[in-house]
PDB file of C-alpha atoms (C1' of nucleotides) in Angstrom:
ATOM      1  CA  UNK A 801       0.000   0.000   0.000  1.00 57.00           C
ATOM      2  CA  UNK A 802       2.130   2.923  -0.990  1.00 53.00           C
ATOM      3  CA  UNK A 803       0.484   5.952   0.601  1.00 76.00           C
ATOM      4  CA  UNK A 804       2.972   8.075  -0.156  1.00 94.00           C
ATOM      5  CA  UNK A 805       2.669  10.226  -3.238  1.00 96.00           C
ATOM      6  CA  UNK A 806       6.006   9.588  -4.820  1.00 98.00           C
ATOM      7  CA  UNK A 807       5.352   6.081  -4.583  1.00 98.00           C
ATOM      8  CA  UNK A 808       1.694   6.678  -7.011  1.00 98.00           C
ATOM      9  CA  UNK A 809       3.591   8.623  -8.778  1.00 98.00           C
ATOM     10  CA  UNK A 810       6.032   6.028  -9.868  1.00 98.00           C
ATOM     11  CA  UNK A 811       3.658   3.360 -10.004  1.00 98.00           C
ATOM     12  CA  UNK A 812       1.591   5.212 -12.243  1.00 98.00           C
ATOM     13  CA  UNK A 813       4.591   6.006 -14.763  1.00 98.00           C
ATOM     14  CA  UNK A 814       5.420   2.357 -14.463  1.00 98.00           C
ATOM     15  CA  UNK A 815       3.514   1.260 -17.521  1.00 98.00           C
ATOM     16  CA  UNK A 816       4.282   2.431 -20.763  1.00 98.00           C
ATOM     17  CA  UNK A 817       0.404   3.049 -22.066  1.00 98.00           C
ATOM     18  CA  UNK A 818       0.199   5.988 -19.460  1.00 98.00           C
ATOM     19  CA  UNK A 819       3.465   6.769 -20.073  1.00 98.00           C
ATOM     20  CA  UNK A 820       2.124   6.683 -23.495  1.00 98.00           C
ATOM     21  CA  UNK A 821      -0.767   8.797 -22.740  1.00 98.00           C
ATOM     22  CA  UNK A 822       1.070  11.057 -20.854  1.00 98.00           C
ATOM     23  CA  UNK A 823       3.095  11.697 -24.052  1.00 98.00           C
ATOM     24  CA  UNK A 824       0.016  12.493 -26.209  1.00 98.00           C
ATOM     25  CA  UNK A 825      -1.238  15.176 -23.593  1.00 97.00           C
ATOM     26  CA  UNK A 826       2.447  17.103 -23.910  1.00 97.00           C
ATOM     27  CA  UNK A 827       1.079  17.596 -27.272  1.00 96.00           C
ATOM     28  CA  UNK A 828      -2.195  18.858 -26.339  1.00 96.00           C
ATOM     29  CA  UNK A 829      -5.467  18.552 -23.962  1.00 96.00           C
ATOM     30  CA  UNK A 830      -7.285  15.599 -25.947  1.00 97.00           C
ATOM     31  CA  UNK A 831     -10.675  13.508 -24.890  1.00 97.00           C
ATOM     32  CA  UNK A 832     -10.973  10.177 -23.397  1.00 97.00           C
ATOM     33  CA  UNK A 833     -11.750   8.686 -27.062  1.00 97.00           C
ATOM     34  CA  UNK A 834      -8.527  10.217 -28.385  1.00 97.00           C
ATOM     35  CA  UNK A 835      -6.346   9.401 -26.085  1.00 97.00           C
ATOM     36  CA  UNK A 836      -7.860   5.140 -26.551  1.00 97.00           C
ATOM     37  CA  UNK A 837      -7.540   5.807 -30.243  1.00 96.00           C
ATOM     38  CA  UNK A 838      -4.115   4.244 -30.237  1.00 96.00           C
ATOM     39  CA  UNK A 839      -4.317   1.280 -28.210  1.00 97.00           C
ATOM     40  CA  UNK A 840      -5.623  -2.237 -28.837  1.00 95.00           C
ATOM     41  CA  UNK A 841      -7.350  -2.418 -25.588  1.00 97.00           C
ATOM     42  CA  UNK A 842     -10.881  -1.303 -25.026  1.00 97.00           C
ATOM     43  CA  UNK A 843     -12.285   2.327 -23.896  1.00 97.00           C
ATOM     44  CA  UNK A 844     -12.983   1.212 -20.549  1.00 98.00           C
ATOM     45  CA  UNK A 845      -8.943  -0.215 -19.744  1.00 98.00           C
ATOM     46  CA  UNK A 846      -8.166   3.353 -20.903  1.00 98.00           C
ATOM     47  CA  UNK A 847     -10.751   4.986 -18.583  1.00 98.00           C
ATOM     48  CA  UNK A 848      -9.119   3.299 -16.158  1.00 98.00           C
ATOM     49  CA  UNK A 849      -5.641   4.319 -16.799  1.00 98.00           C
ATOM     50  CA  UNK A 850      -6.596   7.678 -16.716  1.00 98.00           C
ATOM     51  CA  UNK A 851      -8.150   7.137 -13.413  1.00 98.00           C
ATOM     52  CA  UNK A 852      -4.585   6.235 -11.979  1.00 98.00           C
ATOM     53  CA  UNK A 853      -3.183   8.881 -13.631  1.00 98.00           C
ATOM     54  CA  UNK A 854      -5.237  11.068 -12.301  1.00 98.00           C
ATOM     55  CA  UNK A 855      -5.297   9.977  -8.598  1.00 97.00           C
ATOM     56  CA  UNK A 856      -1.253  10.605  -8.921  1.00 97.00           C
ATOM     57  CA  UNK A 857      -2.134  14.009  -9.815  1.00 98.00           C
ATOM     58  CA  UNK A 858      -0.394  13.510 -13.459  1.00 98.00           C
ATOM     59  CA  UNK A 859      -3.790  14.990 -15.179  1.00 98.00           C
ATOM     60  CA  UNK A 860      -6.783  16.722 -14.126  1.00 97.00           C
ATOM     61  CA  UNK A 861      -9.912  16.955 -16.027  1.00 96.00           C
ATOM     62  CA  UNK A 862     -12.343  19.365 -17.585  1.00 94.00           C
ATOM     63  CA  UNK A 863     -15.878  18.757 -18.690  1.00 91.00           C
ATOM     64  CA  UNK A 864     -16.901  20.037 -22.094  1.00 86.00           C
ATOM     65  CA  UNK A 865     -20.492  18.426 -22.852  1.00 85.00           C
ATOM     66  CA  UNK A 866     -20.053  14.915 -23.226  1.00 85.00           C
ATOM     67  CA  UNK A 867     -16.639  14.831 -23.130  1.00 93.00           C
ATOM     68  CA  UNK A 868     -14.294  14.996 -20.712  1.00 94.00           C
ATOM     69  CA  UNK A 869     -10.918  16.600 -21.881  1.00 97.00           C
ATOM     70  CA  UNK A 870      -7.981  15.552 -20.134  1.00 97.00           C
ATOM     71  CA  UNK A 871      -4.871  17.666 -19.307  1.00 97.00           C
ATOM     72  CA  UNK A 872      -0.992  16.900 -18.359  1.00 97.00           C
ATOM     73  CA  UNK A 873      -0.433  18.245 -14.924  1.00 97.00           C
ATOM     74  CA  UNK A 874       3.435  18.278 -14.751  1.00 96.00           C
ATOM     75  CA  UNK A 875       3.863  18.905 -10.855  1.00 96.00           C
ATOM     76  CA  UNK A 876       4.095  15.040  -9.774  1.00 97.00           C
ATOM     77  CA  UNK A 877       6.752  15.054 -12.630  1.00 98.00           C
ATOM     78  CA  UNK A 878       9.043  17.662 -10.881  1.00 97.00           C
ATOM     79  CA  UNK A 879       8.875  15.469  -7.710  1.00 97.00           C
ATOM     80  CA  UNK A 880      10.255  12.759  -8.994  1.00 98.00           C
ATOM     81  CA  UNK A 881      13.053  14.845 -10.391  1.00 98.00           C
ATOM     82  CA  UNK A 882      13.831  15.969  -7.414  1.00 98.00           C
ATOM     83  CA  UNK A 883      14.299  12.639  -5.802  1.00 98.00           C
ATOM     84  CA  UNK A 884      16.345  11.671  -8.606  1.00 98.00           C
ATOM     85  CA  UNK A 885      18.717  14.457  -8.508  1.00 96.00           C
ATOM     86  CA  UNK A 886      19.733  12.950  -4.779  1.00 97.00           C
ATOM     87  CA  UNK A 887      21.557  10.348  -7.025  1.00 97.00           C
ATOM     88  CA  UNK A 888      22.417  12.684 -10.131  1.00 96.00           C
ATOM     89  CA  UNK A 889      25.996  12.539  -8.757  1.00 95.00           C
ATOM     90  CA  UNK A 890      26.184   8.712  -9.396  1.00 95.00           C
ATOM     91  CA  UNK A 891      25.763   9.027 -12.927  1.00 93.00           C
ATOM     92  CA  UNK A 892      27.234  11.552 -14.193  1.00 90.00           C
ATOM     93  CA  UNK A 893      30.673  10.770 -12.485  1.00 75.00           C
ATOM     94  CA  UNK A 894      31.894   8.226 -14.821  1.00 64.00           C
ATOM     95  CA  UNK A 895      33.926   5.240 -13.555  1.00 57.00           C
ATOM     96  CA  UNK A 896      35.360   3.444 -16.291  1.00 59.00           C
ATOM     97  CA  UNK A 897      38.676   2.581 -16.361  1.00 59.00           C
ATOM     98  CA  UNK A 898      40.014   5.383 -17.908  1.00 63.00           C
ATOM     99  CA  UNK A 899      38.186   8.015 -15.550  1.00 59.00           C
ATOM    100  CA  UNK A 900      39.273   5.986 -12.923  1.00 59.00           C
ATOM    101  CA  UNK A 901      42.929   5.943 -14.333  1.00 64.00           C
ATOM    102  CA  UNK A 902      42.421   9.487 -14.537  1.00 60.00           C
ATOM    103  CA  UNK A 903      41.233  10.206 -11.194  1.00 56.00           C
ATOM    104  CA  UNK A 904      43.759   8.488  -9.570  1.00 58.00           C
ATOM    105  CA  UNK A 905      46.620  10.522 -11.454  1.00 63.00           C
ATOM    106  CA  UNK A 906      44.433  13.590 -10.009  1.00 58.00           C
ATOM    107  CA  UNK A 907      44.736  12.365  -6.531  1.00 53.00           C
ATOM    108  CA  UNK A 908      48.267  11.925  -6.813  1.00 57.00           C
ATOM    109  CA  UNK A 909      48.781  15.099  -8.600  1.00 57.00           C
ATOM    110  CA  UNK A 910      46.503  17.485  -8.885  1.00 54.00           C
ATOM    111  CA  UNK A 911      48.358  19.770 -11.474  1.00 52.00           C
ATOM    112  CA  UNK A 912      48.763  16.641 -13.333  1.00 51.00           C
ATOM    113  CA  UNK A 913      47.626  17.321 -16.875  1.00 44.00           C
ATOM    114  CA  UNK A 914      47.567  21.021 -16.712  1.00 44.00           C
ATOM    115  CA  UNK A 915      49.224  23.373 -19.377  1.00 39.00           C
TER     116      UNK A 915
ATOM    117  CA  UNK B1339       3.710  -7.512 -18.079  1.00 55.00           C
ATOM    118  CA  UNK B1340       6.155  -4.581 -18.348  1.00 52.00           C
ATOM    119  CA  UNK B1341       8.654  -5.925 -20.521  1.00 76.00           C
ATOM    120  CA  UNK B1342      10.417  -2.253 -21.252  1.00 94.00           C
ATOM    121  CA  UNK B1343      13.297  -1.721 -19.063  1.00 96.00           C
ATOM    122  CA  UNK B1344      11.761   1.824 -18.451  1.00 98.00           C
ATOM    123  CA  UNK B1345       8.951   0.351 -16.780  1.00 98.00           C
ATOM    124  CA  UNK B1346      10.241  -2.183 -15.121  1.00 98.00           C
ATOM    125  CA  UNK B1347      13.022   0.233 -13.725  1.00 98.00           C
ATOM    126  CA  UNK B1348      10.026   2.580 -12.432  1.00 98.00           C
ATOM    127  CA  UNK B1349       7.888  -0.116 -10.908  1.00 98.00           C
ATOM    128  CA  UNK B1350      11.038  -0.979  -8.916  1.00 98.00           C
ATOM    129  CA  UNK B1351      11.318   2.475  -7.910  1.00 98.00           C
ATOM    130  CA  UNK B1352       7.409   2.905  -7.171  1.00 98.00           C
ATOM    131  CA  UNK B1353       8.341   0.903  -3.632  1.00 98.00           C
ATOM    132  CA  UNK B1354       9.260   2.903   0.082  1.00 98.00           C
ATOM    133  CA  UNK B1355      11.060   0.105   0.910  1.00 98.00           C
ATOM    134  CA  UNK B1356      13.318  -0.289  -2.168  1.00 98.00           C
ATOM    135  CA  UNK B1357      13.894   3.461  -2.329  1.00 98.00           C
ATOM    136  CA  UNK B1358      14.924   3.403   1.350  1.00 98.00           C
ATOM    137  CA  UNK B1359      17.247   0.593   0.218  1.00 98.00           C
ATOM    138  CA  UNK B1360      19.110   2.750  -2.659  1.00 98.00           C
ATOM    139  CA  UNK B1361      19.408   5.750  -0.328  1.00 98.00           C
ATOM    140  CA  UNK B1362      21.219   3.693   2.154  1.00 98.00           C
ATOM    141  CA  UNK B1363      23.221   2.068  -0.493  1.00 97.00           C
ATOM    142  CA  UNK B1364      24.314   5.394  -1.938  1.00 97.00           C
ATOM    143  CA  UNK B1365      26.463   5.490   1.226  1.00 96.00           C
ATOM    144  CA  UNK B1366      28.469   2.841   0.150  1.00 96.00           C
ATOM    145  CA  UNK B1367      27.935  -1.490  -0.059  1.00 96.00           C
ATOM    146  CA  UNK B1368      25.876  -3.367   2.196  1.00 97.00           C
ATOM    147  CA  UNK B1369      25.402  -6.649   2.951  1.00 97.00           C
ATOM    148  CA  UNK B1370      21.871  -7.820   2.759  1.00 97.00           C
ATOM    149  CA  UNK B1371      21.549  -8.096   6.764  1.00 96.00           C
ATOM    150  CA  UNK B1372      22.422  -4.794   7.255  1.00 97.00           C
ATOM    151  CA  UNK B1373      20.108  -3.260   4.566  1.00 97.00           C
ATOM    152  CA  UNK B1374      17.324  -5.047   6.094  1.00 97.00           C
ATOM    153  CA  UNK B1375      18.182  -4.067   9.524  1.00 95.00           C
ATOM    154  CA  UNK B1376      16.134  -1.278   9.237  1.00 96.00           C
ATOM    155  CA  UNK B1377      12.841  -2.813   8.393  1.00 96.00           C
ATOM    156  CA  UNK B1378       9.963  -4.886  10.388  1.00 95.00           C
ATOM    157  CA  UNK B1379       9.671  -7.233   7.682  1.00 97.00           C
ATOM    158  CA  UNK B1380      11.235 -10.234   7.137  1.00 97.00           C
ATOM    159  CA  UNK B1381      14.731 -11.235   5.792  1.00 97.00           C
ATOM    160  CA  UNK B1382      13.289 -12.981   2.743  1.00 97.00           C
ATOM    161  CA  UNK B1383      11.050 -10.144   2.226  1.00 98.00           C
ATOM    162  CA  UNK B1384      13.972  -7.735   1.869  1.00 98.00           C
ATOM    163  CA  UNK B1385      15.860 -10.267   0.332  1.00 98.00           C
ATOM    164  CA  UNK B1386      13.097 -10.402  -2.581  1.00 98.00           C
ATOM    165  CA  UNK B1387      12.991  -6.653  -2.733  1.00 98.00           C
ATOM    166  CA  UNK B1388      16.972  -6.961  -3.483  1.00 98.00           C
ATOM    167  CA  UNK B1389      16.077  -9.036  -6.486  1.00 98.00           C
ATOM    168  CA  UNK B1390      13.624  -6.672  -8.190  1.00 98.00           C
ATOM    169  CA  UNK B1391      16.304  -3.913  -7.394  1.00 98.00           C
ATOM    170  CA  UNK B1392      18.844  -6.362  -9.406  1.00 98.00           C
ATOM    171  CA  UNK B1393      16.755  -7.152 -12.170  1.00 97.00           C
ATOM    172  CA  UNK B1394      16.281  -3.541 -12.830  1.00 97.00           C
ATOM    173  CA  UNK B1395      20.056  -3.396 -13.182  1.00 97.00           C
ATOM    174  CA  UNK B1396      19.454  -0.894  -9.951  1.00 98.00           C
ATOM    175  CA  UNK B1397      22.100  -2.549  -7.917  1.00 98.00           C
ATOM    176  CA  UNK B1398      24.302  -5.552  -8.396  1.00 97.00           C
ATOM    177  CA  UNK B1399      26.342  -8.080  -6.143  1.00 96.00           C
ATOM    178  CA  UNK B1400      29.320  -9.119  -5.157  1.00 93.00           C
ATOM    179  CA  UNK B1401      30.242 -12.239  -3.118  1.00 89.00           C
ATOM    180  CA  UNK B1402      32.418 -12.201  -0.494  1.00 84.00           C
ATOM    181  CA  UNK B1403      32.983 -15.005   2.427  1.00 83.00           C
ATOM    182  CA  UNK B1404      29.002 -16.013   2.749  1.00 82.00           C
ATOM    183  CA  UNK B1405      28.251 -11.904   2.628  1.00 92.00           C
ATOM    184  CA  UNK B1406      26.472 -11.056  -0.791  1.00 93.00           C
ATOM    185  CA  UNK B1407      27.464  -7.033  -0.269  1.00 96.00           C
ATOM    186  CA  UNK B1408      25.352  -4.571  -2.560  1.00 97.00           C
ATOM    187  CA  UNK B1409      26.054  -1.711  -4.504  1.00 97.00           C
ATOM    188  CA  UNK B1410      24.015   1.420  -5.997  1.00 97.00           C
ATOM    189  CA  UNK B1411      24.445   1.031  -9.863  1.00 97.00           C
ATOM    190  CA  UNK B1412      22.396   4.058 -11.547  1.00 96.00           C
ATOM    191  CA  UNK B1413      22.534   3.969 -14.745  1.00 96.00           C
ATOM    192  CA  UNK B1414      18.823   2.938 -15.086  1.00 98.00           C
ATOM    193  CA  UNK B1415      18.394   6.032 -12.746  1.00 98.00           C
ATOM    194  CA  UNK B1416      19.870   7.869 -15.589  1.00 97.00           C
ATOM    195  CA  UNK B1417      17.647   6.702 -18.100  1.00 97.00           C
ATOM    196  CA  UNK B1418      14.582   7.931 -16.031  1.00 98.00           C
ATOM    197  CA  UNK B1419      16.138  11.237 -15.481  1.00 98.00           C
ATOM    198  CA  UNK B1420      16.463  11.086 -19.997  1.00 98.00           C
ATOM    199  CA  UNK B1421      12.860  10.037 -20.235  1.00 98.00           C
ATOM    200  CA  UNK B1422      11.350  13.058 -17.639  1.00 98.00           C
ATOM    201  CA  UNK B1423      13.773  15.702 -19.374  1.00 96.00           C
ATOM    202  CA  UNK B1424      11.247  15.617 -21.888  1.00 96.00           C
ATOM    203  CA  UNK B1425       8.451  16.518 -19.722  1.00 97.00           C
ATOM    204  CA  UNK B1426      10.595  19.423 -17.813  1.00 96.00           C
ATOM    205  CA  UNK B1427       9.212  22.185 -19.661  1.00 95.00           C
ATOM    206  CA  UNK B1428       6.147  21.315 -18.108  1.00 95.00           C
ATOM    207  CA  UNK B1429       7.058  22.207 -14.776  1.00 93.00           C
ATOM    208  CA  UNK B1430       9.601  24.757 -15.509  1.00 90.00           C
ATOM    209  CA  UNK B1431       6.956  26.941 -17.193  1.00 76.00           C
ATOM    210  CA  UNK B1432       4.864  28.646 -14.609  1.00 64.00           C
ATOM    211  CA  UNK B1433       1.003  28.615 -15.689  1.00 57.00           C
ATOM    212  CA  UNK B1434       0.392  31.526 -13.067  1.00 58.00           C
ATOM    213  CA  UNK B1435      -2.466  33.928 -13.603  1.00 57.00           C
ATOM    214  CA  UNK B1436       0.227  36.435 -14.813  1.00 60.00           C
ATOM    215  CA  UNK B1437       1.532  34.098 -17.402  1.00 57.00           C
ATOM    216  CA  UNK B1438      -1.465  33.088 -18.798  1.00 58.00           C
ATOM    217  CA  UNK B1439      -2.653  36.208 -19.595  1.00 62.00           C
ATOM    218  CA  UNK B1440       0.734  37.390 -21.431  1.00 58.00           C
ATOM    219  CA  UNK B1441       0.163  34.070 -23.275  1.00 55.00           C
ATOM    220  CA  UNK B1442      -2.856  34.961 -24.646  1.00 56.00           C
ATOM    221  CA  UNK B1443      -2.152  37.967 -25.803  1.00 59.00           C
ATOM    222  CA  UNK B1444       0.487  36.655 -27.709  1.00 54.00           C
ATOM    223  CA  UNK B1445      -1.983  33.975 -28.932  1.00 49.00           C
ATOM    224  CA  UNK B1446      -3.965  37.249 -30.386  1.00 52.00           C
ATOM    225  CA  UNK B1447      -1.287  39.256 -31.435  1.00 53.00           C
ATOM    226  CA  UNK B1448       2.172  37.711 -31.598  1.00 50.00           C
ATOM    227  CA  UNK B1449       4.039  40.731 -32.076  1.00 48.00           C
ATOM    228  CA  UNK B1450       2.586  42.154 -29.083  1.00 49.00           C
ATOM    229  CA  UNK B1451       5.355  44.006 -27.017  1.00 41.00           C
ATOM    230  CA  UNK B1452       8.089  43.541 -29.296  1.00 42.00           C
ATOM    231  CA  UNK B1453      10.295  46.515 -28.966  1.00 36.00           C
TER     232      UNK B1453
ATOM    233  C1'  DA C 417     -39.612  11.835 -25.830  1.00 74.76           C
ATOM    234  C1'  DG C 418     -36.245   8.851 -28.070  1.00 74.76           C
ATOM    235  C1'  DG C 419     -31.811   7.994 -29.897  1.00 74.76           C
ATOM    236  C1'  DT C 420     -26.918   8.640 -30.422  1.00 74.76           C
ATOM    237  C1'  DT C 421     -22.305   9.535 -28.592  1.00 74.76           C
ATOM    238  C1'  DA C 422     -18.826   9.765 -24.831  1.00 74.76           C
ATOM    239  C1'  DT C 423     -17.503   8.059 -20.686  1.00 74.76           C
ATOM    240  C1'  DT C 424     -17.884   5.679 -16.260  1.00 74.76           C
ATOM    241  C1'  DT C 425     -19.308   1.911 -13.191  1.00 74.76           C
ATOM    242  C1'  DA C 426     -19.996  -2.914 -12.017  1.00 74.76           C
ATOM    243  C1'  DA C 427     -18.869  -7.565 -11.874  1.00 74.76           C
ATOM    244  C1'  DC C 428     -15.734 -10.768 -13.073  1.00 74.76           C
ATOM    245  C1'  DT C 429     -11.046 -13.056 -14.228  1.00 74.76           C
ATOM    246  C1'  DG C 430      -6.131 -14.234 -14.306  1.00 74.76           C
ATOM    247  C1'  DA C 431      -1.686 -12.866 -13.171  1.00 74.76           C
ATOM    248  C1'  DA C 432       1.666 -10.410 -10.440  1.00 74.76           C
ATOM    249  C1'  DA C 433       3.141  -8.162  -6.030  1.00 74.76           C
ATOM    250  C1'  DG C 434       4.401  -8.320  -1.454  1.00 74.76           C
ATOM    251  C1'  DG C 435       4.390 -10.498   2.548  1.00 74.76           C
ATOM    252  C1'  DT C 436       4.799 -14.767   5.684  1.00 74.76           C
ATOM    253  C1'  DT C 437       7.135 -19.281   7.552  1.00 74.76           C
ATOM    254  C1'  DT C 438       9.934 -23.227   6.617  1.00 74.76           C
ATOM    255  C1'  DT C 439      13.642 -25.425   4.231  1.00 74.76           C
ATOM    256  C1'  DT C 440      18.169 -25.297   1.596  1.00 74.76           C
ATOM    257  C1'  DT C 441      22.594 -23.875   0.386  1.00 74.76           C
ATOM    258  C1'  DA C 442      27.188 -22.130   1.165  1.00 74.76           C
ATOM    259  C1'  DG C 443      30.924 -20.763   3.597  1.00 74.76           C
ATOM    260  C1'  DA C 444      33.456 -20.061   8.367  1.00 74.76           C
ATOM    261  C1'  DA C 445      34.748 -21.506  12.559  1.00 74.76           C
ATOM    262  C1'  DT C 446      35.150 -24.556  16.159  1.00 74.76           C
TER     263       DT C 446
ATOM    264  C1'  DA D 499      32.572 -33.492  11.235  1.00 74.76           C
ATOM    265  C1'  DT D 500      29.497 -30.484  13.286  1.00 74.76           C
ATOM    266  C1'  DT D 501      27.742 -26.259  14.065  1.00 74.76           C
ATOM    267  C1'  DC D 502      26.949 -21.343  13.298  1.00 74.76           C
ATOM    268  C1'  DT D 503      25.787 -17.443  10.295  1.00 74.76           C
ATOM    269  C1'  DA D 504      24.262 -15.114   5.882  1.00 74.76           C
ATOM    270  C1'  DA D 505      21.430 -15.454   2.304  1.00 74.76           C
ATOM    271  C1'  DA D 506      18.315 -17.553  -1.017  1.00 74.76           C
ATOM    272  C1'  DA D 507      14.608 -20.655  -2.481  1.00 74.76           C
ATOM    273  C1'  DA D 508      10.188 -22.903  -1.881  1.00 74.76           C
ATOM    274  C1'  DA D 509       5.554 -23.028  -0.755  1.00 74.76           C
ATOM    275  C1'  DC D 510       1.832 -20.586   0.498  1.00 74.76           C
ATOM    276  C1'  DC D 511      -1.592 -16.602   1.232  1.00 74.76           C
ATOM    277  C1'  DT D 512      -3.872 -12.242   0.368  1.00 74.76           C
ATOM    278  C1'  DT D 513      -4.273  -8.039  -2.060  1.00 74.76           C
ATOM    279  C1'  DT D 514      -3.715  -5.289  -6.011  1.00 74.76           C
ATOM    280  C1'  DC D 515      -3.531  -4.710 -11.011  1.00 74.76           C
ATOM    281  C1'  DA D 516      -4.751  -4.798 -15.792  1.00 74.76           C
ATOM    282  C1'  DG D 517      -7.775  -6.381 -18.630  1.00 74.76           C
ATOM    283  C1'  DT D 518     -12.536  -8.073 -20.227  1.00 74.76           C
ATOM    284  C1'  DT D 519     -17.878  -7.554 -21.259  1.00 74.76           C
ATOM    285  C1'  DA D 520     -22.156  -5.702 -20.052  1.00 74.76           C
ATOM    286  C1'  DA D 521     -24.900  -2.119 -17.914  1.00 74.76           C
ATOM    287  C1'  DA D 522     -25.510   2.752 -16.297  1.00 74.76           C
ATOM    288  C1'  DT D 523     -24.954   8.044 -16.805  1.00 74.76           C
ATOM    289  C1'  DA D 524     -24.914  12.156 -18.993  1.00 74.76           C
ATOM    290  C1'  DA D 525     -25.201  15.452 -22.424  1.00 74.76           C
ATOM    291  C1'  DC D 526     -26.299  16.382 -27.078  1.00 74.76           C
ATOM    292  C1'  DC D 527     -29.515  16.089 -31.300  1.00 74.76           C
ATOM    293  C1'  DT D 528     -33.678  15.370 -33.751  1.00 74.76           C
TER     294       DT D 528
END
DNA sequence: AGGTTATTTAACTGAAAGGTTTTTTAGAAT
DNA sequence: ATTCTAAAAAACCTTTCAGTTAAATAACCT
């Protein structure tokens, strides 16, 4: 039971039709029927995508007659950016060998290399 | 069945428990007693947690004496931080009441307040 | 009113997730 | 050789998830 919102949020990004979704609503509010246009499966697996989606906060929804327009809401998005950026540091220093080889010349001498 | 690495790297993520686990690991190895030390739950229970954290390429193992010590690998980190870049505008953009307005007046006149 | 279109709800199903306890395996140490 | 410790595997249970089809809502259009 993960109450916590970063947890729905993941979980709800953890399947690539919403992720799919989510990438048709960058381009553009679009209704329920649009947004199942794509898939194989039927309206109602959609409807309930969007459900999840929503309950993580990753869309909201506006009513417009008989259909029911559906937005990206980005906010959930920048949270789990900001828990990632906790580990940013562990990918972007690069430890292959020659880094490493490279590093280790730097901790040895660190004017090594300049000039 | 989220065969996509993408997917199957979030789901991993979309668990308190396994996030706990990387934070702990990004100070350094740990053997799979003292990453479970700080739970309630069982051994095997962490121990199974360990193994969706593995096959999401989100840590790997070493062996020493009977100790299997873990370590953060975050490269499918990486790829999550690629895949929300595309969304950052999203967030970066601030919808405001301020900022919608200027946006629709350039939706009605486009060169307004040039110069 | 009656019918069509868009979407949700309900009821059901099968598979996967997350936990438990018990049993194995593997290496260390006595 | 036996025993201790660390970890994994097996067997099981319960809940959640992703999908289905069929029925219900809701707003529009004659």
């Amino acid at each position: 039971m993960p109450e916590d919102r970063l947890s729905t949020t993941l979980s709800a990004l953890a399947d690539p039709t919403r992720r799919a979704i989510l990438a048709r609503l960058a381009l553009g509010e679009a209704s329920v029927g649009e947004l199942a246009e794509p898939f194989e499966m039927s309206l109602p697996a959609v409807s309930k995508h969007l459900k999840v989606l929503e309950r993580a906060g990753l869309i909201s929804r506006g009513r417009e007659a008989q259909w029911r327009p559906c937005r990206l809401e980005a906010a959930p998005l920048k949270d789990v950016n900001n828990w990632l950026d906790g580990y940013r540091r562990f990918w972007e220093q690069k430890f292959d060998r020659l880094d490493a080889y490279l590093q280790e010349l730097q901790r040895i001498d660190p004017d090594a290399g300049k000039n």
